Amino acid sequence: NIGFSCICSEVRGRCWSVDPLLSSSYLLQDSRGRPKEIPHNEKLLSLKYESLDYDNIENQLPAEGAPCLRWVVCGLIGFLTGLVACCIDIVVEEMAGLKYKVIKENIVKSTEAGGLSISLILWAVLNCAFVMVGAIMVACFEPIAGGSGIPQIKCYLNGVKIPRVVRLKTLVVKVLGVMCSVVGGLAVGKEGPMIHSGAVIAAGVSQGRSTSLKRDFKMFEYFRRDTEKRDFVSAGAAAGVSAAFGAPVGGVLFSLEEGASFWNQMLTWRIFFASMISTFTLNFFLSIYHHKPGDLSNPGLINFGRFESGFLGALFNVLNYWLTIFRIRYVHRPFLQVIEAMLVAAVTVAVSFTMIYFSTDCQPLGPEHSEEYPLQLFCADGEYNSMAKIFFNTPERSVRSLFHSQPGTYNPLTLGLFTLTYFLLACWTYGLSVSAGVFIPSLLIGAAWGRLCGILLASITSSGSIWADPGKYALIGAAAQLGGIVRMTLSLTVIMVEATGNVTYGLPIMLVLMTAKIVGDYFQEGLYDIHIKLQSVPFLHWEAPGTSHWLTAREVMSSPVTCLNRIEKVGTIVDILSDTSTNHNGFPVVVKPAKLCGLILRSQLIVLLKHKVFVELARSRLNQRKLQLKDFRDAYPRFPPIQSIHVSQDERECMMDLTEFMNPTPYTVPLDTSLPRVFKLFRALGLRHLVVADDENRVSVCLCYDDLARYHLGKHGLEELHLAQT
């Protein structure tokens, strides 16, 4: 048994558990005894993450149903997600346009009179101001709103309860934060946060109340359970993809490929309905904003497909992996996180300004050009700086420029320098304490080197006209880069086909995506999987580890099973729930001699204790109202802790009959069931608990989600991770 030392940090009140034999670093303290370095250990799984109860509870309480309301909820999710995406897009366009207009006017004056350093300072101050606001909101008010949010939503749909991931406060910080990040000029996109926002909207709308605002609208009460909420979160994530890329089918496939552990035909149609509503809402309001009432194309979010060999994607992931470990160890205080974000913003401005200043790539500015903020600088009259066309712009506009500009718009040196610098900037930026996505930066990097490849191919042949437009190579390169980083295949192919509106690109995009995934997986995992692992989340992948067939169910459980009698003493139940050493969430119910007759959850026991459902009280109060499913749903999702429920000494001697409330038919397996078979049951059915019984139906083991997540395939074969409070 390996001992664990618990190092209590002042950072947000967290307790970091470290295995001294496995940790790759040690704790350094400053003069006040506060940790300068927080050790990171990949051999640990955090106990702060709980599992979700995706298995439907069956008991003797009368069931209810509301099939038609599901379509209403999905429609509301799609409408609100599209509305939020529209607000993000309009605010970013307006604020970024105003910023670049002010900076451009200053650059024009400074170019004529001298003193471009003033323009550089103005650009840096404006960007740092926006980034500082966004970083403060994330680092100080809601850290879970940082990043794209896609890894957290993947975990939620996988069955892991990530604290505060679908709260209203998270949504507000996410939306405002991504506006500040994009307007602040960071190498980020707003598409990932749109997906997270859609998931939060779905989680809130489907419950018909806000626990943050303490308002209950008495709507959709039937959906107040983990199973229903999961399905709606899947619809919200799909609606977010649809709003971001204008790809309803791609949104459905994204939820299926990246997150959902459970799927059926009706769920597919409901999610597609939500995605269609989201896309229509976004396009409708954007058409009004752009004063084109008859045009329902997606004017603000035209999207692209691009995938490379996978090597650059793997390199991006490796660099970001080591950078994230450095942040975990050293940049763990809110003050340092805000400073780092502002530093990255300032460096991004300095690099952009330097690249533009020394660029000699001047192109004629004709009427067919659609540059919003063309900079002339030292170019001749009637020309503009080509490097500024991609650096002095929002990332979305830069991507569109690389896709649609005429051949000859960029020279190879400009594209090569931009690819190198933006690759490093995007790698440094992802993981900052700001709301930001990686989709658009990946597309922009891939589009740049893809267009470069197209130009070089045309230049080395005697007849360059036989090669396609370099914009098409930019499209394929963009798809390759994004696929190499996030390892999406089918859903991304459909997203790109829907976004470009040309099905002929489907086959080459699919081929390049498959190549990117195969090559990238050889070197490193996908970016989202890396960040899930770095957060020590107990995550179940699609398949069990390859060499786990020799493990059986009896060998997997990490702690002894705790059983309850069908008619149990109240004091015993209170003591078991108050025991912090085990903190079980599911308890097999047995009849003597230890034969299984059901399973009951901690949340159910909490509600029973709160309502004093005791045998003696039921006899003395003949007119007492019987407990209903509504009582359990009203307490969901924040069930009160056992410490908040007062049980007198006399009540501790009472008895509680669990027969009516327990699940009389829990899933069970024999002792010798292999780990891969157990794994499939958990993954496919969304289980949180699985009872292991012997030949006489006596309870031997009760497996939980964490017991299976501990096993993974490492460098030296099958490895077992350790559970610790982090």
XYZ file of C-alpha atoms in Angstrom:
726
model
C 0.000 0.000 0.000
C 1.442 3.324 -1.092
C 1.014 6.095 1.438
C -0.408 9.438 0.423
C 0.467 12.779 1.942
C -2.207 15.456 1.770
C -0.903 18.923 1.099
C -3.465 21.585 1.854
C -3.159 24.584 -0.401
C -4.591 28.048 0.002
C -5.451 27.965 -3.688
C -9.252 28.040 -3.693
C -9.307 25.864 -0.580
C -8.267 22.717 -2.402
C -6.466 19.780 -0.860
C -3.859 18.240 -3.133
C -2.975 14.589 -2.532
C 0.455 13.482 -3.634
C 1.949 10.050 -3.973
C 5.603 10.555 -2.976
C 6.735 7.501 -4.922
C 5.094 8.543 -8.164
C 5.129 12.332 -8.156
C 7.436 13.917 -10.688
C 8.027 17.027 -8.558
C 8.182 18.205 -4.970
C 6.536 21.038 -3.077
C 8.296 24.381 -2.835
C 7.091 26.988 -0.366
C 7.548 30.722 -0.145
C 8.430 32.714 2.981
C 4.805 32.567 4.160
C 4.609 28.803 3.841
C 2.343 28.920 0.781
C 3.082 26.497 -2.056
C 5.026 27.855 -5.002
C 4.715 24.559 -6.815
C 1.806 22.132 -6.840
C 3.046 18.662 -7.817
C 1.226 16.989 -10.668
C 0.799 13.246 -10.755
C -0.758 11.380 -13.658
C -1.055 8.234 -11.555
C -3.909 9.723 -9.533
C -7.657 9.986 -10.068
C -9.485 12.718 -8.210
C -12.170 11.763 -5.706
C -13.790 15.202 -6.007
C -15.592 14.023 -9.145
C -18.748 12.007 -8.569
C -20.643 9.858 -11.036
C -24.082 10.588 -12.435
C -27.032 8.196 -12.144
C -27.806 7.563 -15.796
C -29.565 4.287 -14.994
C -33.320 4.786 -14.598
C -34.546 3.990 -11.093
C -37.316 1.433 -10.983
C -39.314 1.012 -7.792
C -42.881 0.747 -6.537
C -43.636 4.470 -6.755
C -46.093 5.322 -9.576
C -44.315 6.335 -12.796
C -45.094 9.405 -14.887
C -44.525 10.354 -18.503
C -44.289 13.469 -20.683
C -43.141 12.482 -24.186
C -44.505 15.553 -26.012
C -42.784 18.004 -23.693
C -39.386 16.713 -24.810
C -39.915 18.267 -28.233
C -40.955 21.565 -26.643
C -37.836 21.617 -24.475
C -35.592 20.785 -27.447
C -37.166 23.640 -29.403
C -36.501 26.073 -26.561
C -32.916 24.839 -26.269
C -32.303 25.392 -29.976
C -33.892 28.857 -29.961
C -32.002 30.126 -26.902
C -28.681 28.638 -28.034
C -29.024 30.318 -31.417
C -29.934 33.589 -29.727
C -26.875 33.472 -27.459
C -24.622 32.590 -30.415
C -26.077 35.516 -32.365
C -25.364 37.903 -29.475
C -21.778 36.652 -29.207
C -21.218 37.051 -32.945
C -22.698 40.553 -33.164
C -20.887 41.871 -30.069
C -17.551 40.466 -31.242
C -17.979 41.930 -34.731
C -18.946 45.373 -33.427
C -16.319 45.625 -30.679
C -13.508 44.199 -32.800
C -14.479 46.490 -35.686
C -14.363 49.540 -33.434
C -11.002 48.492 -31.969
C -9.337 47.894 -35.331
C -10.767 51.134 -36.713
C -9.241 53.152 -33.872
C -5.880 51.401 -34.185
C -5.833 51.756 -37.982
C -6.488 55.501 -37.795
C -3.630 55.833 -35.329
C -1.305 53.768 -37.535
C -2.106 55.911 -40.574
C -1.297 59.084 -38.647
C 1.838 57.580 -37.148
C 3.085 56.328 -40.530
C 2.875 59.836 -41.951
C 4.270 61.672 -38.914
C 6.521 58.944 -37.473
C 6.261 57.240 -34.094
C 4.646 53.885 -34.792
C 5.545 52.868 -31.246
C 2.488 54.813 -30.074
C 0.298 52.612 -32.274
C 1.945 49.507 -30.854
C 1.278 50.672 -27.287
C -2.334 51.569 -28.118
C -2.904 48.141 -29.697
C -1.329 46.380 -26.709
C -3.262 48.414 -24.128
C -6.630 47.774 -25.793
C -5.998 44.036 -26.142
C -4.647 43.666 -22.606
C -7.635 45.550 -21.204
C -10.145 43.212 -22.825
C -8.148 40.109 -21.901
C -7.723 41.300 -18.312
C -11.495 41.625 -17.891
C -12.092 38.166 -19.354
C -9.328 36.572 -17.271
C -10.544 38.163 -14.026
C -14.058 36.825 -14.590
C -12.728 33.297 -15.127
C -9.883 33.156 -12.610
C -11.661 34.931 -9.748
C -15.355 34.185 -10.224
C -15.865 30.933 -12.177
C -12.735 28.912 -13.091
C -14.775 26.136 -14.732
C -15.716 28.655 -17.465
C -12.124 28.701 -18.715
C -11.113 27.080 -21.983
C -13.557 25.755 -24.540
C -15.596 23.660 -22.097
C -15.729 20.718 -24.514
C -13.614 18.393 -22.288
C -15.962 19.089 -19.371
C -19.074 18.433 -21.473
C -17.508 15.199 -22.751
C -17.017 14.129 -19.136
C -20.574 15.060 -18.197
C -22.039 13.027 -21.044
C -19.683 10.205 -20.130
C -21.234 10.045 -16.666
C -18.936 12.259 -14.561
C -20.357 15.093 -12.488
C -18.031 18.059 -13.013
C -18.742 20.645 -10.289
C -20.475 23.813 -11.546
C -20.109 22.899 -15.224
C -23.779 23.601 -16.107
C -24.513 26.489 -13.737
C -26.060 29.806 -14.784
C -23.030 31.691 -13.467
C -20.823 29.537 -15.676
C -22.910 30.496 -18.716
C -22.698 34.222 -17.984
C -18.930 34.142 -17.446
C -18.482 31.923 -20.503
C -20.365 34.247 -22.839
C -18.850 37.492 -21.565
C -15.418 35.910 -21.276
C -15.282 34.642 -24.852
C -16.320 38.063 -26.112
C -13.387 39.619 -24.266
C -10.948 36.927 -25.407
C -11.747 37.235 -29.111
C -11.942 41.032 -29.098
C -8.701 41.029 -27.078
C -6.879 39.577 -30.056
C -5.865 36.251 -28.533
C -5.325 33.254 -30.810
C -8.702 31.802 -29.842
C -12.129 31.114 -31.296
C -15.668 31.357 -29.998
C -16.993 28.050 -31.372
C -15.989 25.802 -28.431
C -17.554 28.127 -25.832
C -20.731 28.164 -27.947
C -20.941 24.386 -27.530
C -20.485 24.684 -23.764
C -23.052 27.495 -23.654
C -25.592 25.342 -25.476
C -25.059 22.536 -22.968
C -25.578 24.896 -20.008
C -28.724 26.338 -21.587
C -30.058 22.815 -22.115
C -29.349 21.803 -18.527
C -31.162 24.863 -17.193
C -34.171 24.951 -19.521
C -34.906 21.236 -19.120
C -35.202 21.572 -15.345
C -37.724 24.413 -15.392
C -35.967 26.243 -12.586
C -32.720 27.922 -11.584
C -31.001 26.727 -8.447
C -28.574 29.664 -8.711
C -31.404 32.226 -8.677
C -33.499 30.070 -6.335
C -36.467 30.321 -8.707
C -38.728 27.386 -9.505
C -41.050 27.925 -12.464
C -42.907 24.642 -11.815
C -42.206 23.516 -15.364
C -40.758 20.303 -16.780
C -40.616 18.682 -13.338
C -40.635 15.241 -14.927
C -37.150 15.854 -16.379
C -35.461 16.449 -13.025
C -33.160 13.443 -13.056
C -29.762 12.667 -14.490
C -31.003 10.501 -17.369
C -33.280 13.138 -18.871
C -30.850 15.945 -18.178
C -28.072 14.074 -20.006
C -30.182 13.747 -23.153
C -30.988 17.449 -23.164
C -27.328 18.380 -22.581
C -26.513 16.276 -25.665
C -29.088 18.325 -27.583
C -27.617 21.576 -26.241
C -24.087 20.621 -27.298
C -25.359 19.726 -30.776
C -27.253 23.025 -30.970
C -24.032 24.827 -30.036
C -22.155 23.124 -32.888
C -24.997 23.954 -35.258
C -24.981 27.609 -34.213
C -21.207 27.836 -34.488
C -20.831 26.197 -37.893
C -24.306 26.238 -39.446
C -24.233 22.438 -39.514
C -27.278 20.742 -37.917
C -26.327 17.211 -39.019
C -22.747 17.822 -37.942
C -24.019 18.879 -34.528
C -25.906 15.615 -34.107
C -22.858 13.594 -35.121
C -20.647 15.659 -32.804
C -22.772 14.725 -29.801
C -22.734 11.111 -30.891
C -19.010 10.893 -31.644
C -17.554 13.048 -28.901
C -19.813 12.725 -25.912
C -22.951 10.645 -25.664
C -22.669 7.246 -24.017
C -26.288 6.388 -24.820
C -28.245 6.878 -28.039
C -31.564 5.927 -29.607
C -33.564 6.863 -32.671
C -35.956 9.324 -31.020
C -33.081 11.085 -29.289
C -31.427 11.549 -32.687
C -34.509 13.268 -34.123
C -34.960 15.494 -31.063
C -31.318 16.587 -31.170
C -31.574 17.261 -34.901
C -34.704 19.336 -34.239
C -32.859 21.403 -31.625
C -29.934 21.897 -34.028
C -32.212 23.038 -36.855
C -33.973 25.539 -34.588
C -30.592 26.841 -33.393
C -29.297 27.317 -36.943
C -32.500 29.019 -38.121
C -32.563 31.359 -35.099
C -28.938 32.394 -35.614
C -29.324 32.980 -39.347
C -32.619 34.828 -38.919
C -31.283 37.365 -36.434
C -27.974 37.742 -38.266
C -29.852 38.439 -41.500
C -31.729 41.231 -39.693
C -28.473 42.545 -38.230
C -26.826 42.613 -41.665
C -29.967 44.193 -43.204
C -30.576 41.267 -45.548
C -34.063 40.023 -44.655
C -34.146 37.558 -47.541
C -30.700 36.052 -46.985
C -30.630 33.214 -44.491
C -27.134 32.034 -45.279
C -24.705 32.174 -42.367
C -22.940 35.510 -42.931
C -21.020 35.575 -39.680
C -19.890 32.009 -39.275
C -18.853 30.448 -42.558
C -16.854 27.336 -41.819
C -14.403 25.102 -43.218
C -12.888 21.624 -43.319
C -9.242 20.851 -42.843
C -7.015 18.018 -41.769
C -3.325 17.336 -42.132
C -1.049 14.372 -41.786
C -1.544 14.556 -38.035
C 2.053 15.300 -37.164
C 1.565 19.035 -36.607
C -1.538 18.273 -34.564
C 0.394 15.831 -32.397
C 3.193 18.388 -31.984
C 0.651 21.005 -30.902
C -0.780 18.589 -28.321
C 2.630 17.603 -26.932
C 3.722 21.214 -26.484
C 0.409 22.184 -24.912
C 0.598 19.146 -22.613
C 3.913 20.210 -21.080
C 2.774 23.814 -20.908
C -0.384 22.772 -19.037
C 1.666 20.773 -16.518
C 3.791 23.884 -15.937
C 0.609 25.903 -15.332
C -0.714 23.326 -12.866
C 2.519 23.438 -10.876
C 3.320 27.128 -10.867
C 0.493 29.301 -12.278
C -2.189 28.239 -9.813
C -3.182 31.502 -8.142
C -5.827 33.773 -9.714
C -3.435 36.725 -9.697
C -0.804 34.795 -11.639
C -3.400 33.473 -14.073
C -4.586 36.991 -14.908
C -0.995 38.197 -15.325
C -0.200 35.289 -17.658
C -3.249 36.022 -19.820
C -2.256 39.688 -20.130
C 1.330 38.667 -20.929
C 0.135 36.421 -23.751
C -2.054 39.250 -25.085
C 0.890 41.655 -25.041
C 3.237 39.161 -26.715
C 0.608 38.424 -29.369
C 0.391 42.132 -30.201
C 4.182 42.507 -30.230
C 4.646 39.529 -32.558
C 1.820 40.635 -34.856
C 3.141 44.194 -35.061
C 6.691 43.018 -35.723
C 5.599 40.643 -38.486
C 3.529 43.388 -40.148
C 6.243 46.020 -39.754
C 9.001 44.001 -41.417
C 6.805 42.421 -44.089
C 7.484 43.472 -47.658
C 4.544 41.546 -49.132
C 2.469 44.299 -50.746
C -0.579 43.502 -52.854
C -2.764 45.762 -55.006
C -5.965 46.894 -53.346
C -8.637 46.415 -56.007
C -12.420 46.733 -55.835
C -12.805 42.964 -55.563
C -10.922 42.884 -52.272
C -13.058 42.802 -49.147
C -10.504 43.653 -46.455
C -12.257 45.294 -43.548
C -9.123 46.926 -42.108
C -6.409 47.088 -44.850
C -3.109 48.593 -43.705
C -0.828 50.325 -46.194
C 2.140 51.051 -43.934
C 5.227 51.273 -46.183
C 3.532 49.898 -49.304
C 2.945 52.074 -52.341
C -0.314 53.922 -52.877
C -3.104 51.592 -53.911
C -1.470 48.627 -52.154
C -1.910 47.019 -48.766
C 0.275 44.940 -46.445
C -0.591 41.280 -47.019
C 0.720 40.182 -43.621
C -1.650 42.630 -41.942
C -4.543 41.028 -43.777
C -4.269 37.920 -41.562
C -2.731 39.374 -38.394
C -4.704 42.632 -38.184
C -8.129 40.964 -38.234
C -10.410 38.655 -36.313
C -9.460 34.959 -36.720
C -12.719 34.127 -38.525
C -12.138 36.810 -41.160
C -8.531 35.683 -41.571
C -9.648 32.118 -42.250
C -12.155 33.257 -44.843
C -9.461 35.342 -46.483
C -7.139 32.342 -46.802
C -9.966 30.271 -48.275
C -11.387 32.744 -50.762
C -8.567 35.122 -51.776
C -7.389 34.956 -55.356
C -4.099 33.196 -56.235
C -1.134 35.505 -55.703
C -2.682 37.284 -52.715
C -0.031 35.874 -50.358
C 3.570 35.002 -51.069
C 5.096 31.813 -49.555
C 7.293 33.668 -47.045
C 4.280 35.452 -45.556
C 2.358 32.191 -45.124
C 5.367 30.326 -43.730
C 6.174 32.968 -41.110
C 2.517 33.302 -40.149
C 2.113 29.527 -39.738
C 5.131 29.265 -37.439
C 4.314 32.246 -35.235
C 0.570 31.626 -34.981
C 1.149 27.948 -34.226
C 3.265 28.865 -31.193
C 0.876 31.615 -30.090
C -2.169 29.319 -30.306
C -0.361 26.579 -28.398
C 0.585 29.027 -25.643
C -2.912 30.531 -25.518
C -4.962 27.326 -25.149
C -5.211 26.588 -21.447
C -5.126 30.181 -20.220
C -7.704 31.200 -17.635
C -9.943 32.720 -20.291
C -12.992 31.475 -22.166
C -11.611 30.371 -25.501
C -11.834 27.642 -28.103
C -9.243 25.957 -30.282
C -11.353 25.354 -33.418
C -10.718 28.622 -35.270
C -6.990 28.906 -34.385
C -6.486 25.351 -35.631
C -8.360 26.131 -38.827
C -6.314 29.286 -39.342
C -2.984 27.491 -38.888
C -4.000 24.690 -41.230
C -5.407 27.073 -43.824
C -2.099 28.984 -43.886
C 0.170 25.982 -44.428
C -2.402 24.354 -46.709
C -2.409 27.401 -48.972
C 1.386 27.423 -48.788
C 1.472 23.811 -50.011
C -0.813 24.706 -52.904
C 1.444 27.594 -53.953
C 4.592 25.459 -53.741
C 3.039 22.624 -55.736
C 2.105 25.042 -58.487
C 5.560 26.654 -58.490
C 7.577 23.439 -58.869
C 5.711 22.291 -61.978
C 6.099 23.538 -65.514
C 2.396 24.187 -65.776
C 1.020 25.556 -62.544
C -2.460 25.819 -64.008
C -3.031 22.083 -63.604
C -3.134 22.539 -59.861
C -6.263 23.628 -58.076
C -6.902 27.001 -56.531
C -4.684 27.382 -53.397
C -7.861 28.184 -51.469
C -8.889 24.546 -51.815
C -5.570 23.437 -50.366
C -6.228 25.879 -47.531
C -9.535 24.124 -46.896
C -7.924 20.678 -46.761
C -5.022 21.945 -44.638
C -7.430 23.563 -42.200
C -9.325 20.301 -41.829
C -6.071 18.394 -41.373
C -4.808 20.678 -38.618
C -8.044 20.635 -36.647
C -8.389 16.882 -37.029
C -4.818 16.336 -35.921
C -5.462 18.312 -32.742
C -8.949 17.189 -31.641
C -9.101 13.813 -33.512
C -12.664 14.218 -34.771
C -13.464 12.338 -37.981
C -17.052 11.707 -39.077
C -18.671 14.693 -37.364
C -15.995 17.113 -38.566
C -16.307 15.845 -42.135
C -20.033 16.550 -42.109
C -19.505 19.928 -40.431
C -17.093 20.959 -43.177
C -19.333 19.703 -45.972
C -22.343 21.541 -44.530
C -20.328 24.702 -43.920
C -18.830 24.835 -47.413
C -22.061 23.741 -49.080
C -20.128 21.513 -51.469
C -20.450 17.745 -51.077
C -17.592 17.110 -53.515
C -15.160 17.993 -50.730
C -16.524 15.193 -48.555
C -14.230 12.383 -49.727
C -10.898 14.254 -49.600
C -11.796 15.736 -46.232
C -12.694 12.306 -44.845
C -9.431 10.800 -46.168
C -7.299 13.553 -44.701
C -9.153 13.368 -41.372
C -8.616 9.630 -41.088
C -4.931 10.083 -41.903
C -4.613 12.878 -39.339
C -6.217 10.747 -36.638
C -4.101 7.666 -37.338
C -0.833 9.594 -37.460
C -1.718 11.789 -34.499
C -2.783 8.859 -32.300
C 0.591 7.234 -32.940
C 2.344 10.110 -31.183
C -0.154 11.499 -28.660
C -3.810 11.532 -27.608
C -6.273 14.159 -28.762
C -6.187 17.550 -27.066
C -9.473 17.094 -25.211
C -8.454 13.672 -23.884
C -5.141 15.125 -22.701
C -6.851 17.844 -20.688
C -9.334 15.354 -19.233
C -6.424 13.247 -18.014
C -4.554 16.266 -16.649
C -7.606 17.145 -14.546
C -7.511 13.608 -13.039
C -11.083 12.927 -14.150
C -12.255 9.268 -13.966
C -13.237 8.923 -17.619
C -14.436 5.726 -19.328
C -13.407 5.394 -22.971
C -15.334 3.387 -25.546
C -13.361 0.200 -24.966
C -11.744 -1.442 -21.934
C -7.919 -1.511 -21.784
C -6.570 -4.071 -24.210
C -4.899 -6.367 -21.660
C -7.598 -6.294 -18.970
C -9.337 -9.568 -19.874
C -7.553 -11.442 -17.071
C -9.107 -9.207 -14.389
C -12.434 -10.295 -12.882
C -15.187 -8.403 -11.091
C -14.169 -9.683 -7.642
C -10.684 -8.160 -8.065
C -11.695 -4.702 -9.227
C -13.466 -3.060 -6.284
C -11.352 -0.556 -4.364
C -13.290 -0.520 -1.046
C -15.516 -2.956 0.875
C -19.211 -3.070 0.076
C -21.726 -1.614 2.553
C -25.138 -3.284 2.617
C -28.436 -2.293 4.225
C -31.236 -4.526 5.449
C -34.603 -4.157 3.784
C -35.977 -2.896 7.108
C -33.103 -0.981 8.616
C -32.588 1.011 11.789
C -32.554 4.780 11.207
C -29.475 5.269 13.363
C -27.554 2.740 11.284
C -28.493 4.553 8.064
C -27.433 7.927 9.496
C -24.086 6.529 10.665
C -23.372 4.939 7.278
C -24.215 8.126 5.387
C -22.099 10.188 7.802
C -19.047 7.951 7.366
C -16.588 10.018 5.325
C -14.073 7.197 4.964
C -16.154 5.411 2.321
C -18.709 7.956 1.057
C -20.635 5.369 -0.954
C -23.498 6.549 -3.143
C -25.217 3.216 -3.690
C -26.069 0.495 -1.192
C -27.208 -3.060 -1.933
C -30.315 -3.978 0.059
C -30.265 -7.497 1.452
C -32.380 -9.937 3.407
C -30.809 -12.467 5.705
C -28.506 -14.183 5.029
C -27.021 -11.342 2.914
C -29.086 -12.192 -0.166
C -29.598 -9.359 -2.618
C -33.109 -7.954 -2.935
C -32.487 -4.436 -4.281
C -30.335 -1.325 -4.497
C -30.934 2.135 -3.022
C -29.068 5.395 -3.595
C -27.677 7.870 -1.096
C -29.876 10.618 -2.556
C -32.990 8.497 -1.948
C -31.994 7.826 1.657
C -31.401 11.542 2.207
C -34.933 12.356 1.012
C -36.428 9.576 3.154
C -34.644 10.894 6.244
C -35.657 14.462 5.460
C -39.340 13.494 5.238
C -39.113 11.169 8.284
C -40.391 8.112 6.418
C -40.166 5.814 9.466
C -42.245 2.731 10.160
C -43.302 3.887 13.636
C -44.372 7.354 12.450
C -46.381 5.859 9.584
C -48.349 3.754 12.078
C -49.053 6.675 14.390
C -50.053 9.037 11.538
C -52.568 7.161 9.441
C -53.356 10.233 7.350
C -49.696 11.014 6.577
C -49.080 11.826 2.889
C -47.209 9.110 1.076
C -43.937 10.045 -0.562
C -44.092 10.491 -4.347
C -41.576 10.759 -7.164
C -42.131 14.521 -7.136
C -40.534 14.729 -3.681
C -37.319 13.206 -5.011
C -37.304 15.413 -8.096
C -37.863 18.582 -6.068
C -34.668 17.826 -4.132
C -32.681 17.223 -7.345
C -29.885 18.034 -8.142
C -28.545 19.548 -4.918
C -29.599 16.987 -2.363
C -28.974 18.241 1.168
C -25.941 16.808 2.995
C -26.564 14.336 5.773
C -25.164 16.827 8.304
C -28.062 19.215 7.598
C -30.742 16.640 8.515
C -31.613 16.525 12.197
C -32.444 13.102 13.603
C -33.255 12.955 17.333
C -32.080 10.164 19.583
C -35.579 8.693 19.709
C -35.823 8.770 15.920
C -32.530 6.916 15.630
C -34.237 3.932 17.254
C -36.982 3.898 14.626
C -36.994 1.563 11.629
C -37.125 2.442 7.919
C -38.717 0.150 5.339
C -36.827 0.468 2.039
C -39.008 -1.942 0.055
C -41.111 0.675 -1.715
C -38.202 2.951 -2.685
C -35.349 0.623 -3.616
C -34.703 -0.711 -7.114
C -35.724 -4.382 -6.787
C -33.996 -5.424 -10.022
C -30.494 -3.909 -10.084
C -27.979 -5.069 -12.649
C -25.850 -7.911 -11.280
C -22.986 -10.058 -12.586
C -21.220 -13.188 -11.279
C -17.910 -13.006 -9.455
C -15.863 -14.269 -12.395
C -17.140 -11.746 -14.953
C -14.228 -10.274 -16.886
C -13.361 -6.584 -16.679
C -14.078 -5.910 -20.402
C -17.618 -7.279 -20.010
C -18.188 -5.200 -16.877
C -16.753 -2.215 -18.734
C -19.238 -2.625 -21.582
C -22.149 -2.692 -19.142
C -21.046 0.542 -17.485
C -20.297 2.299 -20.768
C -23.365 1.220 -22.722
C -25.979 1.415 -19.967
C -24.622 4.463 -18.150
C -24.367 2.598 -14.851
C -23.082 4.056 -11.622
C -23.239 0.849 -9.591
C -23.048 -2.828 -10.477
C -23.643 -5.522 -7.863
C -21.454 -8.626 -7.967
C -23.110 -11.660 -6.399
C -22.079 -15.286 -5.834
C -23.926 -18.407 -6.959
C -26.401 -18.070 -4.075
C -27.187 -14.419 -4.839
C -25.221 -13.172 -1.841
C -23.626 -9.750 -2.289
C -19.847 -9.922 -2.593
C -18.888 -6.672 -4.294
C -20.577 -3.469 -5.460
C -18.606 -1.918 -8.305
C -18.788 1.799 -9.010
C -17.683 4.028 -11.876
C -14.331 4.922 -10.284
C -13.392 1.267 -9.868
C -13.287 0.820 -13.636
C -11.765 4.206 -14.465
C -8.690 3.299 -12.391
C -7.424 0.906 -15.063
C -5.747 2.146 -18.218
C -3.154 0.980 -20.715
C 0.194 2.583 -19.926
C 3.725 2.275 -21.227
C 4.295 -0.963 -19.326
C 0.940 -2.626 -19.973
C -2.142 -2.430 -17.771
C -1.715 0.136 -14.993
C -3.855 0.927 -11.965
C -4.349 4.554 -11.005
C -4.700 5.579 -7.387
C -7.691 7.437 -5.970
C -6.969 10.559 -3.968
C -8.673 13.756 -2.865
C -7.311 16.483 -5.146
